[in-house]
Amino acid sequence: MFLADGAKAPCGSRFGCAFCTITGERDCSMEAMLREEKYSYLAGLNRFRNYLVATQWDMGKRELVGRKVSEAGYVPVRPDVYNLATRQDLLRYLLTLDALEQERAEQAEADLATGRVPDTPENRAMAQVQFQMVSPQQLVAVDFHWSLHHYAHSAFPAVDIWHDVHVLGRRYPIPEVQRLQKVSIPAKRWYPVGAFDRDAPADGLRDYKAELWNRYRHPGRPFSHCEVDGERTVWFEEVESFEVAAEKACAFVTCTYPEMFIESRQHAAIDSARFWLNEEIVQLPAGQAARYQHIAKRGQYFANLMARLNVTPEELDRHLVV
């Protein structure tokens, strides 16, 4: 987030989001800034913004499974938000931008320390990281929600990408793609699921192992689990709005996960959603537990259906629209 000076965008010179797509195909205000060397470190943010604009009408990057179940036990099937694979790519791009900015700042600090650049207030400022798009706290929030998704391949799907970029050192440059023009969204179809029990089982956020071990690992709790609308779920705490414990999140992402990332791939994605709740790293908004249980059951149902049918995510998508 920064003050955009220079040429004015349609909404005028603004203090706003680097990824604003309201300005259309180009962000003239940002491009005017990038013509100055001192703002060159922001070029990646503009590439990311342009990628969002270019892929807005790519229906192949869209989620098909709807959110609500009809009274007759059907979910809508129609392109909606970005699908998980696309969201994972977007996270890879953002984390790469964060890593490159850290490297730029470290190099600037080294240049300052060795006298390769003069010691000025401007150079001292640029020896500091100028932006971080994804903090550990934000990453855990993303990970929790992705862990409920039917196409997440294993536990900690977002933290695994952070590890890939920040620990293993992989970099994911933002591709330049041709902008697709607006298209008509396909008609809505319906797929039968019953109460997420028609062709595959789903118990959502229930954690059988935690029910056995919580009395020993968390003896201060009055119960080993919680109940939502008569269904058992993993232990969770409720607060006014969705929260992630920042220190616990940072400790897990930077210290704990690198020691267990191979083991984590042996667990289903929903296991990490249960973990975040049971360890009180993620806290749910008051009165919304039933909603998250519904999301968890939906994701688990389609993950189990994919296993039952022995198909890939792409094949399941085709199955849903037939």
PDB file of C-alpha atoms in Angstrom:
ATOM      1  CA  MET A   1       0.000   0.000   0.000  1.00  0.00           C
ATOM      2  CA  PHE A   2       1.485   3.312  -1.023  1.00  0.00           C
ATOM      3  CA  LEU A   3       0.854   6.799  -2.314  1.00  0.00           C
ATOM      4  CA  ALA A   4       0.579   6.663  -6.067  1.00  0.00           C
ATOM      5  CA  ASP A   5       1.942   9.862  -7.572  1.00  0.00           C
ATOM      6  CA  GLY A   6       2.695  10.836 -11.166  1.00  0.00           C
ATOM      7  CA  ALA A   7       0.078  10.245 -13.866  1.00  0.00           C
ATOM      8  CA  LYS A   8      -3.425   9.996 -12.532  1.00  0.00           C
ATOM      9  CA  ALA A   9      -5.476   6.839 -12.780  1.00  0.00           C
ATOM     10  CA  PRO A  10      -9.224   6.978 -13.534  1.00  0.00           C
ATOM     11  CA  CYS A  11      -9.911   7.384  -9.814  1.00  0.00           C
ATOM     12  CA  GLY A  12      -7.247  10.074  -9.484  1.00  0.00           C
ATOM     13  CA  SER A  13      -3.984  10.137  -7.563  1.00  0.00           C
ATOM     14  CA  ARG A  14      -4.717   7.767  -4.735  1.00  0.00           C
ATOM     15  CA  PHE A  15      -3.547   6.091  -1.577  1.00  0.00           C
ATOM     16  CA  GLY A  16      -4.718   2.572  -2.220  1.00  0.00           C
ATOM     17  CA  CYS A  17      -4.096  -1.044  -3.011  1.00  0.00           C
ATOM     18  CA  ALA A  18      -1.300  -2.020  -5.356  1.00  0.00           C
ATOM     19  CA  PHE A  19      -3.577  -4.682  -6.818  1.00  0.00           C
ATOM     20  CA  CYS A  20      -6.551  -2.452  -7.602  1.00  0.00           C
ATOM     21  CA  THR A  21      -8.179  -3.718 -10.812  1.00  0.00           C
ATOM     22  CA  ILE A  22     -10.852  -1.022 -11.030  1.00  0.00           C
ATOM     23  CA  THR A  23      -8.468   1.106 -13.097  1.00  0.00           C
ATOM     24  CA  GLY A  24      -8.872  -1.275 -16.026  1.00  0.00           C
ATOM     25  CA  GLU A  25      -6.299  -3.043 -18.170  1.00  0.00           C
ATOM     26  CA  ARG A  26      -3.464  -0.789 -16.963  1.00  0.00           C
ATOM     27  CA  ASP A  27      -2.670   1.071 -13.770  1.00  0.00           C
ATOM     28  CA  CYS A  28      -1.299   4.281 -15.261  1.00  0.00           C
ATOM     29  CA  SER A  29      -0.542   5.771 -11.860  1.00  0.00           C
ATOM     30  CA  MET A  30       1.587   2.775 -10.879  1.00  0.00           C
ATOM     31  CA  GLU A  31       3.312   2.700 -14.254  1.00  0.00           C
ATOM     32  CA  ALA A  32       4.223   6.353 -13.876  1.00  0.00           C
ATOM     33  CA  MET A  33       5.879   5.542 -10.540  1.00  0.00           C
ATOM     34  CA  LEU A  34       7.785   2.619 -12.038  1.00  0.00           C
ATOM     35  CA  ARG A  35       9.460   4.901 -14.577  1.00  0.00           C
ATOM     36  CA  GLU A  36      11.436   6.276 -11.626  1.00  0.00           C
ATOM     37  CA  GLU A  37      14.319   4.073 -10.466  1.00  0.00           C
ATOM     38  CA  LYS A  38      13.511   4.558  -6.785  1.00  0.00           C
ATOM     39  CA  TYR A  39      10.193   2.759  -7.251  1.00  0.00           C
ATOM     40  CA  SER A  40      11.513  -0.133  -9.341  1.00  0.00           C
ATOM     41  CA  TYR A  41      11.117  -2.542  -6.438  1.00  0.00           C
ATOM     42  CA  LEU A  42       7.327  -2.281  -6.945  1.00  0.00           C
ATOM     43  CA  ALA A  43       7.409  -3.716 -10.478  1.00  0.00           C
ATOM     44  CA  GLY A  44       6.434  -7.195  -9.319  1.00  0.00           C
ATOM     45  CA  LEU A  45       3.310  -5.860  -7.639  1.00  0.00           C
ATOM     46  CA  ASN A  46       2.191  -4.334 -10.916  1.00  0.00           C
ATOM     47  CA  ARG A  47       2.827  -7.618 -12.743  1.00  0.00           C
ATOM     48  CA  PHE A  48       0.664  -9.416 -10.178  1.00  0.00           C
ATOM     49  CA  ARG A  49      -2.109  -6.869 -10.594  1.00  0.00           C
ATOM     50  CA  ASN A  50      -1.981  -7.226 -14.389  1.00  0.00           C
ATOM     51  CA  TYR A  51      -2.184 -11.014 -14.060  1.00  0.00           C
ATOM     52  CA  LEU A  52      -5.401 -10.661 -12.043  1.00  0.00           C
ATOM     53  CA  VAL A  53      -6.888  -8.453 -14.747  1.00  0.00           C
ATOM     54  CA  ALA A  54      -5.807 -10.809 -17.538  1.00  0.00           C
ATOM     55  CA  THR A  55      -7.298 -13.924 -15.926  1.00  0.00           C
ATOM     56  CA  GLN A  56     -10.540 -12.408 -14.644  1.00  0.00           C
ATOM     57  CA  TRP A  57     -12.650 -14.068 -17.339  1.00  0.00           C
ATOM     58  CA  ASP A  58     -10.759 -17.339 -17.599  1.00  0.00           C
ATOM     59  CA  MET A  59     -13.508 -19.790 -16.663  1.00  0.00           C
ATOM     60  CA  GLY A  60     -10.928 -22.610 -16.526  1.00  0.00           C
ATOM     61  CA  LYS A  61      -9.520 -20.990 -13.377  1.00  0.00           C
ATOM     62  CA  ARG A  62     -12.865 -20.913 -11.590  1.00  0.00           C
ATOM     63  CA  GLU A  63     -14.362 -22.978  -8.776  1.00  0.00           C
ATOM     64  CA  LEU A  64     -17.314 -25.151  -9.788  1.00  0.00           C
ATOM     65  CA  VAL A  65     -18.781 -26.468  -6.519  1.00  0.00           C
ATOM     66  CA  GLY A  66     -21.345 -24.130  -4.968  1.00  0.00           C
ATOM     67  CA  ARG A  67     -21.632 -23.245  -1.292  1.00  0.00           C
ATOM     68  CA  LYS A  68     -25.205 -24.129  -0.344  1.00  0.00           C
ATOM     69  CA  VAL A  69     -27.228 -27.327  -0.442  1.00  0.00           C
ATOM     70  CA  SER A  70     -30.816 -27.072  -1.667  1.00  0.00           C
ATOM     71  CA  GLU A  71     -33.701 -28.534   0.282  1.00  0.00           C
ATOM     72  CA  ALA A  72     -33.686 -31.430  -2.185  1.00  0.00           C
ATOM     73  CA  GLY A  73     -29.999 -32.172  -1.406  1.00  0.00           C
ATOM     74  CA  TYR A  74     -28.262 -30.662  -4.446  1.00  0.00           C
ATOM     75  CA  VAL A  75     -25.320 -28.254  -4.691  1.00  0.00           C
ATOM     76  CA  PRO A  76     -25.048 -25.793  -7.578  1.00  0.00           C
ATOM     77  CA  VAL A  77     -22.258 -26.344 -10.109  1.00  0.00           C
ATOM     78  CA  ARG A  78     -21.146 -23.233 -11.948  1.00  0.00           C
ATOM     79  CA  PRO A  79     -17.939 -21.189 -12.374  1.00  0.00           C
ATOM     80  CA  ASP A  80     -17.583 -18.892  -9.379  1.00  0.00           C
ATOM     81  CA  VAL A  81     -14.471 -17.703  -7.474  1.00  0.00           C
ATOM     82  CA  TYR A  82     -10.904 -18.664  -8.425  1.00  0.00           C
ATOM     83  CA  ASN A  83     -10.366 -22.397  -7.962  1.00  0.00           C
ATOM     84  CA  LEU A  84      -7.834 -23.776  -5.494  1.00  0.00           C
ATOM     85  CA  ALA A  85      -5.115 -24.408  -8.073  1.00  0.00           C
ATOM     86  CA  THR A  86      -5.276 -20.777  -9.194  1.00  0.00           C
ATOM     87  CA  ARG A  87      -5.280 -19.509  -5.620  1.00  0.00           C
ATOM     88  CA  GLN A  88      -2.226 -21.637  -4.910  1.00  0.00           C
ATOM     89  CA  ASP A  89      -0.461 -20.076  -7.903  1.00  0.00           C
ATOM     90  CA  LEU A  90      -1.376 -16.600  -6.666  1.00  0.00           C
ATOM     91  CA  LEU A  91       0.093 -17.405  -3.253  1.00  0.00           C
ATOM     92  CA  ARG A  92       3.289 -18.693  -4.896  1.00  0.00           C
ATOM     93  CA  TYR A  93       3.614 -15.427  -6.814  1.00  0.00           C
ATOM     94  CA  LEU A  94       3.026 -13.265  -3.722  1.00  0.00           C
ATOM     95  CA  LEU A  95       5.433 -15.249  -1.549  1.00  0.00           C
ATOM     96  CA  THR A  96       8.022 -15.024  -4.313  1.00  0.00           C
ATOM     97  CA  LEU A  97       7.590 -11.246  -4.369  1.00  0.00           C
ATOM     98  CA  ASP A  98       8.089 -11.199  -0.590  1.00  0.00           C
ATOM     99  CA  ALA A  99      11.242 -13.330  -0.875  1.00  0.00           C
ATOM    100  CA  LEU A 100      12.690 -11.165  -3.659  1.00  0.00           C
ATOM    101  CA  GLU A 101      11.996  -8.020  -1.634  1.00  0.00           C
ATOM    102  CA  GLN A 102      13.821  -9.522   1.352  1.00  0.00           C
ATOM    103  CA  GLU A 103      16.788 -10.339  -0.900  1.00  0.00           C
ATOM    104  CA  ARG A 104      16.755  -6.828  -2.367  1.00  0.00           C
ATOM    105  CA  ALA A 105      16.781  -5.281   1.127  1.00  0.00           C
ATOM    106  CA  GLU A 106      19.607  -7.561   2.270  1.00  0.00           C
ATOM    107  CA  GLN A 107      21.684  -6.619  -0.782  1.00  0.00           C
ATOM    108  CA  ALA A 108      20.978  -2.922  -0.187  1.00  0.00           C
ATOM    109  CA  GLU A 109      22.092  -3.306   3.428  1.00  0.00           C
ATOM    110  CA  ALA A 110      25.282  -5.046   2.301  1.00  0.00           C
ATOM    111  CA  ASP A 111      25.975  -2.310  -0.250  1.00  0.00           C
ATOM    112  CA  LEU A 112      25.510   0.293   2.459  1.00  0.00           C
ATOM    113  CA  ALA A 113      27.767  -1.509   4.911  1.00  0.00           C
ATOM    114  CA  THR A 114      30.580  -1.976   2.377  1.00  0.00           C
ATOM    115  CA  GLY A 115      30.425   1.564   1.030  1.00  0.00           C
ATOM    116  CA  ARG A 116      29.226   0.619  -2.456  1.00  0.00           C
ATOM    117  CA  VAL A 117      26.461   3.183  -2.007  1.00  0.00           C
ATOM    118  CA  PRO A 118      26.618   6.423   0.000  1.00  0.00           C
ATOM    119  CA  ASP A 119      25.226   6.497   3.532  1.00  0.00           C
ATOM    120  CA  THR A 120      22.125   8.634   3.038  1.00  0.00           C
ATOM    121  CA  PRO A 121      18.704   8.585   4.716  1.00  0.00           C
ATOM    122  CA  GLU A 122      17.192   7.314   1.470  1.00  0.00           C
ATOM    123  CA  ASN A 123      19.670   4.430   1.158  1.00  0.00           C
ATOM    124  CA  ARG A 124      19.248   3.517   4.819  1.00  0.00           C
ATOM    125  CA  ALA A 125      15.466   3.408   4.297  1.00  0.00           C
ATOM    126  CA  MET A 126      15.817   1.193   1.231  1.00  0.00           C
ATOM    127  CA  ALA A 127      17.977  -1.229   3.211  1.00  0.00           C
ATOM    128  CA  GLN A 128      14.754  -2.159   4.994  1.00  0.00           C
ATOM    129  CA  VAL A 129      12.063  -4.434   3.588  1.00  0.00           C
ATOM    130  CA  GLN A 130       9.481  -2.175   1.958  1.00  0.00           C
ATOM    131  CA  PHE A 131       6.544  -4.567   1.848  1.00  0.00           C
ATOM    132  CA  GLN A 132       5.330  -7.978   2.962  1.00  0.00           C
ATOM    133  CA  MET A 133       2.293  -9.269   1.151  1.00  0.00           C
ATOM    134  CA  VAL A 134       1.765 -12.399   3.277  1.00  0.00           C
ATOM    135  CA  SER A 135       2.596 -12.507   6.986  1.00  0.00           C
ATOM    136  CA  PRO A 136       2.671 -15.815   8.926  1.00  0.00           C
ATOM    137  CA  GLN A 137      -0.595 -14.794  10.575  1.00  0.00           C
ATOM    138  CA  GLN A 138      -2.260 -14.227   7.221  1.00  0.00           C
ATOM    139  CA  LEU A 139      -0.730 -17.430   5.878  1.00  0.00           C
ATOM    140  CA  VAL A 140      -2.308 -19.501   8.655  1.00  0.00           C
ATOM    141  CA  ALA A 141      -5.705 -17.904   7.976  1.00  0.00           C
ATOM    142  CA  VAL A 142      -5.359 -18.923   4.335  1.00  0.00           C
ATOM    143  CA  ASP A 143      -4.157 -22.382   5.305  1.00  0.00           C
ATOM    144  CA  PHE A 144      -7.129 -22.991   7.577  1.00  0.00           C
ATOM    145  CA  HIS A 145      -9.622 -22.189   4.849  1.00  0.00           C
ATOM    146  CA  TRP A 146      -7.721 -24.131   2.179  1.00  0.00           C
ATOM    147  CA  SER A 147      -7.556 -27.140   4.493  1.00  0.00           C
ATOM    148  CA  LEU A 148     -11.329 -27.358   4.142  1.00  0.00           C
ATOM    149  CA  HIS A 149     -11.134 -27.547   0.347  1.00  0.00           C
ATOM    150  CA  HIS A 150     -11.735 -30.809  -1.486  1.00  0.00           C
ATOM    151  CA  TYR A 151      -8.799 -30.341  -3.869  1.00  0.00           C
ATOM    152  CA  ALA A 152      -6.143 -29.639  -1.210  1.00  0.00           C
ATOM    153  CA  HIS A 153      -3.727 -32.540  -1.667  1.00  0.00           C
ATOM    154  CA  SER A 154      -2.539 -32.847   1.953  1.00  0.00           C
ATOM    155  CA  ALA A 155      -2.350 -31.081   5.304  1.00  0.00           C
ATOM    156  CA  PHE A 156      -1.049 -27.495   5.564  1.00  0.00           C
ATOM    157  CA  PRO A 157      -1.542 -26.654   1.864  1.00  0.00           C
ATOM    158  CA  ALA A 158      -0.640 -22.956   2.206  1.00  0.00           C
ATOM    159  CA  VAL A 159       2.179 -23.381   4.744  1.00  0.00           C
ATOM    160  CA  ASP A 160       3.721 -25.938   2.401  1.00  0.00           C
ATOM    161  CA  ILE A 161       3.950 -23.284  -0.322  1.00  0.00           C
ATOM    162  CA  TRP A 162       5.586 -20.852   2.144  1.00  0.00           C
ATOM    163  CA  HIS A 163       8.143 -23.558   2.974  1.00  0.00           C
ATOM    164  CA  ASP A 164       8.713 -24.206  -0.724  1.00  0.00           C
ATOM    165  CA  VAL A 165       9.553 -20.538  -1.337  1.00  0.00           C
ATOM    166  CA  HIS A 166      11.181 -19.336   1.887  1.00  0.00           C
ATOM    167  CA  VAL A 167      13.015 -22.496   2.976  1.00  0.00           C
ATOM    168  CA  LEU A 168      13.616 -24.540  -0.165  1.00  0.00           C
ATOM    169  CA  GLY A 169      14.292 -21.358  -2.147  1.00  0.00           C
ATOM    170  CA  ARG A 170      12.061 -21.932  -5.139  1.00  0.00           C
ATOM    171  CA  ARG A 171      10.861 -18.878  -7.042  1.00  0.00           C
ATOM    172  CA  TYR A 172       7.696 -18.512  -9.094  1.00  0.00           C
ATOM    173  CA  PRO A 173       7.767 -15.610 -11.574  1.00  0.00           C
ATOM    174  CA  ILE A 174       4.427 -14.113 -12.555  1.00  0.00           C
ATOM    175  CA  PRO A 175       3.623 -15.125 -16.144  1.00  0.00           C
ATOM    176  CA  GLU A 176       2.554 -12.639 -18.762  1.00  0.00           C
ATOM    177  CA  VAL A 177      -0.721 -13.859 -20.230  1.00  0.00           C
ATOM    178  CA  GLN A 178      -3.045 -12.369 -22.801  1.00  0.00           C
ATOM    179  CA  ARG A 179      -6.073 -10.708 -21.301  1.00  0.00           C
ATOM    180  CA  LEU A 180      -9.274 -12.633 -21.947  1.00  0.00           C
ATOM    181  CA  GLN A 181     -12.388 -10.722 -22.839  1.00  0.00           C
ATOM    182  CA  LYS A 182     -15.610 -10.938 -20.874  1.00  0.00           C
ATOM    183  CA  VAL A 183     -17.583 -14.104 -21.542  1.00  0.00           C
ATOM    184  CA  SER A 184     -20.981 -15.426 -20.557  1.00  0.00           C
ATOM    185  CA  ILE A 185     -20.930 -17.527 -17.409  1.00  0.00           C
ATOM    186  CA  PRO A 186     -22.241 -21.052 -18.118  1.00  0.00           C
ATOM    187  CA  ALA A 187     -25.683 -21.974 -16.861  1.00  0.00           C
ATOM    188  CA  LYS A 188     -25.987 -23.380 -13.352  1.00  0.00           C
ATOM    189  CA  ARG A 189     -26.178 -27.148 -12.992  1.00  0.00           C
ATOM    190  CA  TRP A 190     -27.039 -29.222  -9.920  1.00  0.00           C
ATOM    191  CA  TYR A 191     -25.248 -32.176  -8.371  1.00  0.00           C
ATOM    192  CA  PRO A 192     -26.893 -34.514  -5.797  1.00  0.00           C
ATOM    193  CA  VAL A 193     -25.118 -34.817  -2.426  1.00  0.00           C
ATOM    194  CA  GLY A 194     -27.947 -35.423   0.037  1.00  0.00           C
ATOM    195  CA  ALA A 195     -26.755 -34.192   3.422  1.00  0.00           C
ATOM    196  CA  PHE A 196     -23.162 -34.789   2.263  1.00  0.00           C
ATOM    197  CA  ASP A 197     -23.774 -38.500   2.687  1.00  0.00           C
ATOM    198  CA  ARG A 198     -25.216 -39.644  -0.634  1.00  0.00           C
ATOM    199  CA  ASP A 199     -22.179 -41.302  -2.238  1.00  0.00           C
ATOM    200  CA  ALA A 200     -19.390 -40.721   0.275  1.00  0.00           C
ATOM    201  CA  PRO A 201     -19.090 -40.155   4.041  1.00  0.00           C
ATOM    202  CA  ALA A 202     -18.365 -36.797   5.656  1.00  0.00           C
ATOM    203  CA  ASP A 203     -18.111 -35.862   9.333  1.00  0.00           C
ATOM    204  CA  GLY A 204     -16.379 -32.527   8.820  1.00  0.00           C
ATOM    205  CA  LEU A 205     -14.418 -31.127  11.721  1.00  0.00           C
ATOM    206  CA  ARG A 206     -14.706 -34.132  14.003  1.00  0.00           C
ATOM    207  CA  ASP A 207     -11.250 -35.294  15.176  1.00  0.00           C
ATOM    208  CA  TYR A 208     -11.292 -38.793  16.664  1.00  0.00           C
ATOM    209  CA  LYS A 209      -7.644 -38.730  17.734  1.00  0.00           C
ATOM    210  CA  ALA A 210      -8.073 -35.406  19.511  1.00  0.00           C
ATOM    211  CA  GLU A 211     -11.039 -36.815  21.408  1.00  0.00           C
ATOM    212  CA  LEU A 212      -8.731 -39.540  22.728  1.00  0.00           C
ATOM    213  CA  TRP A 213      -5.698 -37.386  23.487  1.00  0.00           C
ATOM    214  CA  ASN A 214      -7.070 -33.994  24.544  1.00  0.00           C
ATOM    215  CA  ARG A 215      -7.681 -35.151  28.118  1.00  0.00           C
ATOM    216  CA  TYR A 216      -3.915 -35.653  28.393  1.00  0.00           C
ATOM    217  CA  ARG A 217      -2.604 -32.899  26.107  1.00  0.00           C
ATOM    218  CA  HIS A 218      -5.079 -30.245  27.261  1.00  0.00           C
ATOM    219  CA  PRO A 219      -6.236 -31.338  30.738  1.00  0.00           C
ATOM    220  CA  GLY A 220      -7.584 -27.898  31.592  1.00  0.00           C
ATOM    221  CA  ARG A 221     -10.415 -28.126  29.085  1.00  0.00           C
ATOM    222  CA  PRO A 222     -13.847 -29.130  30.344  1.00  0.00           C
ATOM    223  CA  PHE A 223     -14.445 -31.316  27.275  1.00  0.00           C
ATOM    224  CA  SER A 224     -12.287 -33.147  24.732  1.00  0.00           C
ATOM    225  CA  HIS A 225     -14.416 -31.897  21.848  1.00  0.00           C
ATOM    226  CA  CYS A 226     -17.291 -29.584  20.919  1.00  0.00           C
ATOM    227  CA  GLU A 227     -20.735 -30.145  19.438  1.00  0.00           C
ATOM    228  CA  VAL A 228     -22.386 -28.214  16.614  1.00  0.00           C
ATOM    229  CA  ASP A 229     -26.058 -28.854  15.870  1.00  0.00           C
ATOM    230  CA  GLY A 230     -25.804 -32.273  17.484  1.00  0.00           C
ATOM    231  CA  GLU A 231     -22.620 -33.254  15.620  1.00  0.00           C
ATOM    232  CA  ARG A 232     -19.263 -33.701  17.316  1.00  0.00           C
ATOM    233  CA  THR A 233     -16.428 -31.494  16.136  1.00  0.00           C
ATOM    234  CA  VAL A 234     -12.877 -30.834  17.177  1.00  0.00           C
ATOM    235  CA  TRP A 235     -12.377 -28.454  20.116  1.00  0.00           C
ATOM    236  CA  PHE A 236     -12.569 -24.792  19.112  1.00  0.00           C
ATOM    237  CA  GLU A 237     -12.834 -21.408  20.768  1.00  0.00           C
ATOM    238  CA  GLU A 238     -15.117 -18.586  19.671  1.00  0.00           C
ATOM    239  CA  VAL A 239     -14.286 -14.886  19.650  1.00  0.00           C
ATOM    240  CA  GLU A 240     -15.969 -11.803  18.230  1.00  0.00           C
ATOM    241  CA  SER A 241     -14.437 -12.250  14.762  1.00  0.00           C
ATOM    242  CA  PHE A 242     -12.174 -14.757  13.033  1.00  0.00           C
ATOM    243  CA  GLU A 243      -8.717 -14.553  14.635  1.00  0.00           C
ATOM    244  CA  VAL A 244      -5.292 -16.125  14.274  1.00  0.00           C
ATOM    245  CA  ALA A 245      -2.860 -16.066  17.201  1.00  0.00           C
ATOM    246  CA  ALA A 246       0.046 -14.215  15.592  1.00  0.00           C
ATOM    247  CA  GLU A 247       2.902 -15.506  17.795  1.00  0.00           C
ATOM    248  CA  LYS A 248       1.730 -19.125  17.680  1.00  0.00           C
ATOM    249  CA  ALA A 249       1.249 -18.890  13.924  1.00  0.00           C
ATOM    250  CA  CYS A 250       4.740 -17.489  13.368  1.00  0.00           C
ATOM    251  CA  ALA A 251       6.329 -20.108  15.619  1.00  0.00           C
ATOM    252  CA  PHE A 252       4.623 -22.969  13.794  1.00  0.00           C
ATOM    253  CA  VAL A 253       5.296 -21.679  10.281  1.00  0.00           C
ATOM    254  CA  THR A 254       8.946 -20.743  10.789  1.00  0.00           C
ATOM    255  CA  CYS A 255      10.085 -23.276  13.412  1.00  0.00           C
ATOM    256  CA  THR A 256       7.785 -26.292  13.669  1.00  0.00           C
ATOM    257  CA  TYR A 257       6.659 -26.944  10.112  1.00  0.00           C
ATOM    258  CA  PRO A 258      10.148 -27.200   8.547  1.00  0.00           C
ATOM    259  CA  GLU A 259      10.765 -30.182  10.854  1.00  0.00           C
ATOM    260  CA  MET A 260       7.565 -31.981   9.848  1.00  0.00           C
ATOM    261  CA  PHE A 261       6.796 -30.981   6.258  1.00  0.00           C
ATOM    262  CA  ILE A 262       7.455 -34.470   4.878  1.00  0.00           C
ATOM    263  CA  GLU A 263       5.300 -36.134   7.543  1.00  0.00           C
ATOM    264  CA  SER A 264       2.475 -33.643   6.981  1.00  0.00           C
ATOM    265  CA  ARG A 265       2.028 -34.878   3.423  1.00  0.00           C
ATOM    266  CA  GLN A 266       0.794 -38.185   4.784  1.00  0.00           C
ATOM    267  CA  HIS A 267      -2.241 -36.477   6.340  1.00  0.00           C
ATOM    268  CA  ALA A 268      -5.471 -35.361   4.706  1.00  0.00           C
ATOM    269  CA  ALA A 269      -5.925 -31.636   4.245  1.00  0.00           C
ATOM    270  CA  ILE A 270      -8.789 -31.436   6.724  1.00  0.00           C
ATOM    271  CA  ASP A 271      -6.425 -32.658   9.457  1.00  0.00           C
ATOM    272  CA  SER A 272      -4.656 -29.300   9.445  1.00  0.00           C
ATOM    273  CA  ALA A 273      -7.960 -27.414   9.793  1.00  0.00           C
ATOM    274  CA  ARG A 274      -8.674 -29.511  12.882  1.00  0.00           C
ATOM    275  CA  PHE A 275      -5.120 -28.892  14.133  1.00  0.00           C
ATOM    276  CA  TRP A 276      -5.399 -25.097  13.884  1.00  0.00           C
ATOM    277  CA  LEU A 277      -8.598 -25.172  15.936  1.00  0.00           C
ATOM    278  CA  ASN A 278      -7.556 -27.763  18.506  1.00  0.00           C
ATOM    279  CA  GLU A 279      -4.289 -25.957  19.233  1.00  0.00           C
ATOM    280  CA  GLU A 280      -6.154 -22.645  19.585  1.00  0.00           C
ATOM    281  CA  ILE A 281      -4.123 -21.001  16.845  1.00  0.00           C
ATOM    282  CA  VAL A 282      -7.308 -20.266  14.900  1.00  0.00           C
ATOM    283  CA  GLN A 283     -10.441 -19.057  16.687  1.00  0.00           C
ATOM    284  CA  LEU A 284     -13.840 -18.993  15.015  1.00  0.00           C
ATOM    285  CA  PRO A 285     -16.238 -16.040  14.962  1.00  0.00           C
ATOM    286  CA  ALA A 286     -19.019 -16.439  17.504  1.00  0.00           C
ATOM    287  CA  GLY A 287     -22.105 -18.151  16.132  1.00  0.00           C
ATOM    288  CA  GLN A 288     -20.394 -19.282  12.920  1.00  0.00           C
ATOM    289  CA  ALA A 289     -19.300 -22.800  13.905  1.00  0.00           C
ATOM    290  CA  ALA A 290     -22.169 -24.432  11.999  1.00  0.00           C
ATOM    291  CA  ARG A 291     -21.101 -22.592   8.854  1.00  0.00           C
ATOM    292  CA  TYR A 292     -17.544 -23.883   9.131  1.00  0.00           C
ATOM    293  CA  GLN A 293     -18.790 -27.392   9.845  1.00  0.00           C
ATOM    294  CA  HIS A 294     -20.861 -27.176   6.661  1.00  0.00           C
ATOM    295  CA  ILE A 295     -17.809 -26.032   4.667  1.00  0.00           C
ATOM    296  CA  ALA A 296     -15.724 -28.833   6.160  1.00  0.00           C
ATOM    297  CA  LYS A 297     -18.307 -31.489   5.344  1.00  0.00           C
ATOM    298  CA  ARG A 298     -18.662 -30.197   1.787  1.00  0.00           C
ATOM    299  CA  GLY A 299     -14.913 -30.292   1.207  1.00  0.00           C
ATOM    300  CA  GLN A 300     -14.484 -33.690   2.831  1.00  0.00           C
ATOM    301  CA  TYR A 301     -17.438 -35.106   0.899  1.00  0.00           C
ATOM    302  CA  PHE A 302     -16.004 -34.191  -2.500  1.00  0.00           C
ATOM    303  CA  ALA A 303     -12.488 -35.257  -1.472  1.00  0.00           C
ATOM    304  CA  ASN A 304     -13.870 -38.660  -0.481  1.00  0.00           C
ATOM    305  CA  LEU A 305     -15.975 -38.806  -3.636  1.00  0.00           C
ATOM    306  CA  MET A 306     -12.858 -38.163  -5.711  1.00  0.00           C
ATOM    307  CA  ALA A 307     -11.125 -41.054  -3.937  1.00  0.00           C
ATOM    308  CA  ARG A 308     -14.159 -43.318  -4.349  1.00  0.00           C
ATOM    309  CA  LEU A 309     -14.372 -42.599  -8.084  1.00  0.00           C
ATOM    310  CA  ASN A 310     -10.557 -42.803  -8.384  1.00  0.00           C
ATOM    311  CA  VAL A 311     -10.339 -39.598 -10.409  1.00  0.00           C
ATOM    312  CA  THR A 312      -8.150 -36.506 -10.527  1.00  0.00           C
ATOM    313  CA  PRO A 313      -9.486 -33.021  -9.666  1.00  0.00           C
ATOM    314  CA  GLU A 314      -9.792 -32.246 -13.370  1.00  0.00           C
ATOM    315  CA  GLU A 315     -11.724 -35.464 -13.966  1.00  0.00           C
ATOM    316  CA  LEU A 316     -14.029 -34.755 -11.035  1.00  0.00           C
ATOM    317  CA  ASP A 317     -14.776 -31.302 -12.453  1.00  0.00           C
ATOM    318  CA  ARG A 318     -15.793 -32.919 -15.726  1.00  0.00           C
ATOM    319  CA  HIS A 319     -17.888 -35.446 -13.815  1.00  0.00           C
ATOM    320  CA  LEU A 320     -19.732 -32.676 -11.986  1.00  0.00           C
ATOM    321  CA  VAL A 321     -20.868 -30.902 -15.155  1.00  0.00           C
ATOM    322  CA  VAL A 322     -21.977 -33.991 -17.108  1.00  0.00           C
TER     323      VAL A 322
END
